[in-house]
Amino acid sequence: MKNLMFAALAFGATAVALGTSMAPSTAILPNSLLSKEAVAATTFLAQTPGQFVTVEQDHATRGTAILTTASGQQYLEFNAAFDTARGPAVEVILYKGATVPVNIAEGDYLTLAPLQSFSGAQRYLIPAGIDINDYQTVGIWCRQFNVTFGYAPI
């Protein structure tokens, strides 16, 4: 399965580099790469809950975010592998949409807190009264330049 996924990813990267379409109607793929298992595995990799995705390529972001509950309070936690680019006025935001664009509009997000550290494990209290179900993602956002570095589905 690993070889199959690697082949599919390598094919995709080659298609993108050559500027060709990956649409099933125009792509020429071996039947083995079109199996339901391969498609499901690729979809899972692209939508892994909690996994940070870089939005602005000059501001790479990686790691994982999870929601936890302790002593009746909700927290958002980043794992030890969390790392993002440096910048001024970087904040942790909760965003309403499933993906966070490079530039965000007022009303689509809630500032949770200033970013504690550009790398490593960290924990943020979700204030009482905030319905986490109103938000689909957590974003790492630079207020000064209105630039999203990365986001993770929550």
PDB file of C-alpha atoms in Angstrom:
ATOM      1  CA  MET A   1       0.000   0.000   0.000  1.00  0.00           C
ATOM      2  CA  LYS A   2       2.892   2.378   0.785  1.00  0.00           C
ATOM      3  CA  ASN A   3       4.363   1.814  -2.683  1.00  0.00           C
ATOM      4  CA  LEU A   4       0.955   2.397  -4.232  1.00  0.00           C
ATOM      5  CA  MET A   5       0.479   5.671  -2.347  1.00  0.00           C
ATOM      6  CA  PHE A   6       4.025   6.792  -3.202  1.00  0.00           C
ATOM      7  CA  ALA A   7       3.369   6.080  -6.875  1.00  0.00           C
ATOM      8  CA  ALA A   8       0.122   8.061  -6.797  1.00  0.00           C
ATOM      9  CA  LEU A   9       1.789  11.000  -5.048  1.00  0.00           C
ATOM     10  CA  ALA A  10       4.767  10.912  -7.410  1.00  0.00           C
ATOM     11  CA  PHE A  11       2.425  10.862 -10.391  1.00  0.00           C
ATOM     12  CA  GLY A  12       0.515  13.830  -8.978  1.00  0.00           C
ATOM     13  CA  ALA A  13       3.690  15.812  -8.358  1.00  0.00           C
ATOM     14  CA  THR A  14       4.871  15.109 -11.904  1.00  0.00           C
ATOM     15  CA  ALA A  15       1.505  16.175 -13.340  1.00  0.00           C
ATOM     16  CA  VAL A  16       1.567  19.415 -11.367  1.00  0.00           C
ATOM     17  CA  ALA A  17       5.172  20.136 -12.396  1.00  0.00           C
ATOM     18  CA  LEU A  18       4.247  19.598 -16.042  1.00  0.00           C
ATOM     19  CA  GLY A  19       1.107  21.713 -15.721  1.00  0.00           C
ATOM     20  CA  THR A  20      -1.211  18.868 -16.702  1.00  0.00           C
ATOM     21  CA  SER A  21      -4.596  18.031 -15.296  1.00  0.00           C
ATOM     22  CA  MET A  22      -5.107  15.409 -12.614  1.00  0.00           C
ATOM     23  CA  ALA A  23      -8.825  15.116 -13.358  1.00  0.00           C
ATOM     24  CA  PRO A  24      -9.806  11.435 -13.724  1.00  0.00           C
ATOM     25  CA  SER A  25     -11.347  12.172 -17.124  1.00  0.00           C
ATOM     26  CA  THR A  26      -8.033  13.387 -18.554  1.00  0.00           C
ATOM     27  CA  ALA A  27      -5.353  11.701 -16.456  1.00  0.00           C
ATOM     28  CA  ILE A  28      -3.931   8.397 -17.623  1.00  0.00           C
ATOM     29  CA  LEU A  29      -3.527   6.261 -14.513  1.00  0.00           C
ATOM     30  CA  PRO A  30      -3.027   2.535 -14.171  1.00  0.00           C
ATOM     31  CA  ASN A  31      -6.169   0.848 -12.819  1.00  0.00           C
ATOM     32  CA  SER A  32      -4.232  -0.154  -9.692  1.00  0.00           C
ATOM     33  CA  LEU A  33      -3.869   3.536  -8.782  1.00  0.00           C
ATOM     34  CA  LEU A  34      -7.598   4.131  -9.101  1.00  0.00           C
ATOM     35  CA  SER A  35      -8.645   1.561  -6.501  1.00  0.00           C
ATOM     36  CA  LYS A  36     -11.067   2.673  -3.792  1.00  0.00           C
ATOM     37  CA  GLU A  37      -8.425   1.973  -1.148  1.00  0.00           C
ATOM     38  CA  ALA A  38      -5.861   4.226  -2.850  1.00  0.00           C
ATOM     39  CA  VAL A  39      -8.355   7.042  -3.287  1.00  0.00           C
ATOM     40  CA  ALA A  40      -9.556   6.702   0.326  1.00  0.00           C
ATOM     41  CA  ALA A  41      -5.975   6.687   1.646  1.00  0.00           C
ATOM     42  CA  THR A  42      -5.090   9.787  -0.365  1.00  0.00           C
ATOM     43  CA  THR A  43      -8.234  11.571   0.834  1.00  0.00           C
ATOM     44  CA  PHE A  44      -7.399  10.668   4.437  1.00  0.00           C
ATOM     45  CA  LEU A  45      -3.909  12.134   4.091  1.00  0.00           C
ATOM     46  CA  ALA A  46      -5.274  15.377   2.676  1.00  0.00           C
ATOM     47  CA  GLN A  47      -7.874  15.799   5.432  1.00  0.00           C
ATOM     48  CA  THR A  48      -6.188  14.519   8.573  1.00  0.00           C
ATOM     49  CA  PRO A  49      -7.900  16.241  11.512  1.00  0.00           C
ATOM     50  CA  GLY A  50      -5.559  18.408  13.533  1.00  0.00           C
ATOM     51  CA  GLN A  51      -2.695  18.383  11.025  1.00  0.00           C
ATOM     52  CA  PHE A  52      -1.442  21.870  10.179  1.00  0.00           C
ATOM     53  CA  VAL A  53      -1.396  22.892   6.526  1.00  0.00           C
ATOM     54  CA  THR A  54       0.796  25.748   5.282  1.00  0.00           C
ATOM     55  CA  VAL A  55      -1.227  28.509   3.620  1.00  0.00           C
ATOM     56  CA  GLU A  56       1.397  31.127   2.751  1.00  0.00           C
ATOM     57  CA  GLN A  57       4.423  29.290   1.382  1.00  0.00           C
ATOM     58  CA  ASP A  58       6.960  31.714   2.860  1.00  0.00           C
ATOM     59  CA  HIS A  59       5.540  30.974   6.328  1.00  0.00           C
ATOM     60  CA  ALA A  60       5.619  27.191   6.698  1.00  0.00           C
ATOM     61  CA  THR A  61       3.603  25.710   9.542  1.00  0.00           C
ATOM     62  CA  ARG A  62       3.610  22.099  10.747  1.00  0.00           C
ATOM     63  CA  GLY A  63       2.510  20.034  13.695  1.00  0.00           C
ATOM     64  CA  THR A  64      -0.818  18.961  15.137  1.00  0.00           C
ATOM     65  CA  ALA A  65      -3.604  20.676  17.061  1.00  0.00           C
ATOM     66  CA  ILE A  66      -6.136  18.845  19.232  1.00  0.00           C
ATOM     67  CA  LEU A  67      -9.021  19.836  21.471  1.00  0.00           C
ATOM     68  CA  THR A  68      -8.854  18.506  25.021  1.00  0.00           C
ATOM     69  CA  THR A  69     -10.890  18.859  28.194  1.00  0.00           C
ATOM     70  CA  ALA A  70      -9.397  19.036  31.688  1.00  0.00           C
ATOM     71  CA  SER A  71     -11.176  19.922  34.925  1.00  0.00           C
ATOM     72  CA  GLY A  72     -14.285  20.899  32.970  1.00  0.00           C
ATOM     73  CA  GLN A  73     -12.453  23.379  30.717  1.00  0.00           C
ATOM     74  CA  GLN A  74     -11.684  23.049  27.025  1.00  0.00           C
ATOM     75  CA  TYR A  75      -8.202  23.607  25.644  1.00  0.00           C
ATOM     76  CA  LEU A  76      -6.561  23.725  22.255  1.00  0.00           C
ATOM     77  CA  GLU A  77      -3.156  22.035  22.344  1.00  0.00           C
ATOM     78  CA  PHE A  78      -0.311  22.005  19.821  1.00  0.00           C
ATOM     79  CA  ASN A  79       2.046  19.039  19.903  1.00  0.00           C
ATOM     80  CA  ALA A  80       5.819  19.218  20.380  1.00  0.00           C
ATOM     81  CA  ALA A  81       6.332  19.047  16.590  1.00  0.00           C
ATOM     82  CA  PHE A  82       4.501  22.358  16.106  1.00  0.00           C
ATOM     83  CA  ASP A  83       6.601  24.909  14.248  1.00  0.00           C
ATOM     84  CA  THR A  84       5.704  28.038  12.314  1.00  0.00           C
ATOM     85  CA  ALA A  85       7.481  30.953  10.692  1.00  0.00           C
ATOM     86  CA  ARG A  86       8.471  33.977  12.734  1.00  0.00           C
ATOM     87  CA  GLY A  87       6.551  37.207  12.400  1.00  0.00           C
ATOM     88  CA  PRO A  88       5.120  40.163  14.292  1.00  0.00           C
ATOM     89  CA  ALA A  89       1.733  40.039  16.042  1.00  0.00           C
ATOM     90  CA  VAL A  90       1.173  36.322  15.348  1.00  0.00           C
ATOM     91  CA  GLU A  91      -2.066  35.032  16.837  1.00  0.00           C
ATOM     92  CA  VAL A  92      -3.944  31.788  17.292  1.00  0.00           C
ATOM     93  CA  ILE A  93      -7.419  32.146  15.812  1.00  0.00           C
ATOM     94  CA  LEU A  94     -10.513  30.000  15.542  1.00  0.00           C
ATOM     95  CA  TYR A  95     -11.918  30.205  12.020  1.00  0.00           C
ATOM     96  CA  LYS A  96     -15.447  29.427  10.880  1.00  0.00           C
ATOM     97  CA  GLY A  97     -14.574  27.872   7.511  1.00  0.00           C
ATOM     98  CA  ALA A  98     -13.093  24.479   6.680  1.00  0.00           C
ATOM     99  CA  THR A  99      -9.989  26.141   5.211  1.00  0.00           C
ATOM    100  CA  VAL A 100      -8.391  29.465   6.085  1.00  0.00           C
ATOM    101  CA  PRO A 101      -7.438  31.812   3.223  1.00  0.00           C
ATOM    102  CA  VAL A 102      -4.217  33.827   3.188  1.00  0.00           C
ATOM    103  CA  ASN A 103      -6.144  37.019   4.062  1.00  0.00           C
ATOM    104  CA  ILE A 104      -9.120  36.845   6.414  1.00  0.00           C
ATOM    105  CA  ALA A 105     -12.105  39.122   6.972  1.00  0.00           C
ATOM    106  CA  GLU A 106     -13.459  40.445  10.251  1.00  0.00           C
ATOM    107  CA  GLY A 107     -16.333  38.332  11.501  1.00  0.00           C
ATOM    108  CA  ASP A 108     -14.981  35.048  10.137  1.00  0.00           C
ATOM    109  CA  TYR A 109     -12.682  34.380  13.070  1.00  0.00           C
ATOM    110  CA  LEU A 110     -12.138  34.748  16.797  1.00  0.00           C
ATOM    111  CA  THR A 111      -8.720  35.576  18.248  1.00  0.00           C
ATOM    112  CA  LEU A 112      -7.974  32.978  20.876  1.00  0.00           C
ATOM    113  CA  ALA A 113      -4.629  34.375  22.071  1.00  0.00           C
ATOM    114  CA  PRO A 114      -1.262  35.661  20.936  1.00  0.00           C
ATOM    115  CA  LEU A 115       0.973  32.781  19.841  1.00  0.00           C
ATOM    116  CA  GLN A 116       2.953  31.628  22.900  1.00  0.00           C
ATOM    117  CA  SER A 117       5.923  30.276  20.962  1.00  0.00           C
ATOM    118  CA  PHE A 118       6.905  29.748  17.326  1.00  0.00           C
ATOM    119  CA  SER A 119       7.698  26.108  18.085  1.00  0.00           C
ATOM    120  CA  GLY A 120       6.947  23.343  20.517  1.00  0.00           C
ATOM    121  CA  ALA A 121       4.035  22.153  22.620  1.00  0.00           C
ATOM    122  CA  GLN A 122       1.614  24.770  23.869  1.00  0.00           C
ATOM    123  CA  ARG A 123      -1.869  24.984  25.325  1.00  0.00           C
ATOM    124  CA  TYR A 124      -4.635  27.584  24.937  1.00  0.00           C
ATOM    125  CA  LEU A 125      -7.745  27.875  27.089  1.00  0.00           C
ATOM    126  CA  ILE A 126     -10.996  28.092  25.150  1.00  0.00           C
ATOM    127  CA  PRO A 127     -12.939  30.734  27.101  1.00  0.00           C
ATOM    128  CA  ALA A 128     -16.285  29.795  28.645  1.00  0.00           C
ATOM    129  CA  GLY A 129     -19.108  30.907  26.405  1.00  0.00           C
ATOM    130  CA  ILE A 130     -17.262  30.047  23.176  1.00  0.00           C
ATOM    131  CA  ASP A 131     -19.085  27.311  21.268  1.00  0.00           C
ATOM    132  CA  ILE A 132     -16.235  25.433  19.624  1.00  0.00           C
ATOM    133  CA  ASN A 133     -18.771  23.896  17.227  1.00  0.00           C
ATOM    134  CA  ASP A 134     -19.054  27.315  15.555  1.00  0.00           C
ATOM    135  CA  TYR A 135     -15.471  26.913  14.289  1.00  0.00           C
ATOM    136  CA  GLN A 136     -13.961  24.341  11.943  1.00  0.00           C
ATOM    137  CA  THR A 137     -10.285  25.265  12.022  1.00  0.00           C
ATOM    138  CA  VAL A 138      -7.523  26.820  14.086  1.00  0.00           C
ATOM    139  CA  GLY A 139      -5.278  29.266  12.271  1.00  0.00           C
ATOM    140  CA  ILE A 140      -1.866  30.807  12.819  1.00  0.00           C
ATOM    141  CA  TRP A 141      -2.337  34.379  11.632  1.00  0.00           C
ATOM    142  CA  CYS A 142      -0.246  37.569  11.500  1.00  0.00           C
ATOM    143  CA  ARG A 143      -2.514  40.477  12.411  1.00  0.00           C
ATOM    144  CA  GLN A 144      -0.038  43.160  11.293  1.00  0.00           C
ATOM    145  CA  PHE A 145       0.028  41.969   7.675  1.00  0.00           C
ATOM    146  CA  ASN A 146      -3.274  39.988   7.612  1.00  0.00           C
ATOM    147  CA  VAL A 147      -1.465  36.833   6.518  1.00  0.00           C
ATOM    148  CA  THR A 148      -2.419  33.311   7.522  1.00  0.00           C
ATOM    149  CA  PHE A 149       0.672  31.150   7.997  1.00  0.00           C
ATOM    150  CA  GLY A 150      -1.189  27.856   8.391  1.00  0.00           C
ATOM    151  CA  TYR A 151      -4.277  26.142   9.752  1.00  0.00           C
ATOM    152  CA  ALA A 152      -5.488  22.802  11.085  1.00  0.00           C
ATOM    153  CA  PRO A 153      -8.989  21.303  11.082  1.00  0.00           C
ATOM    154  CA  ILE A 154     -10.351  20.838  14.606  1.00  0.00           C
TER     155      ILE A 154
END
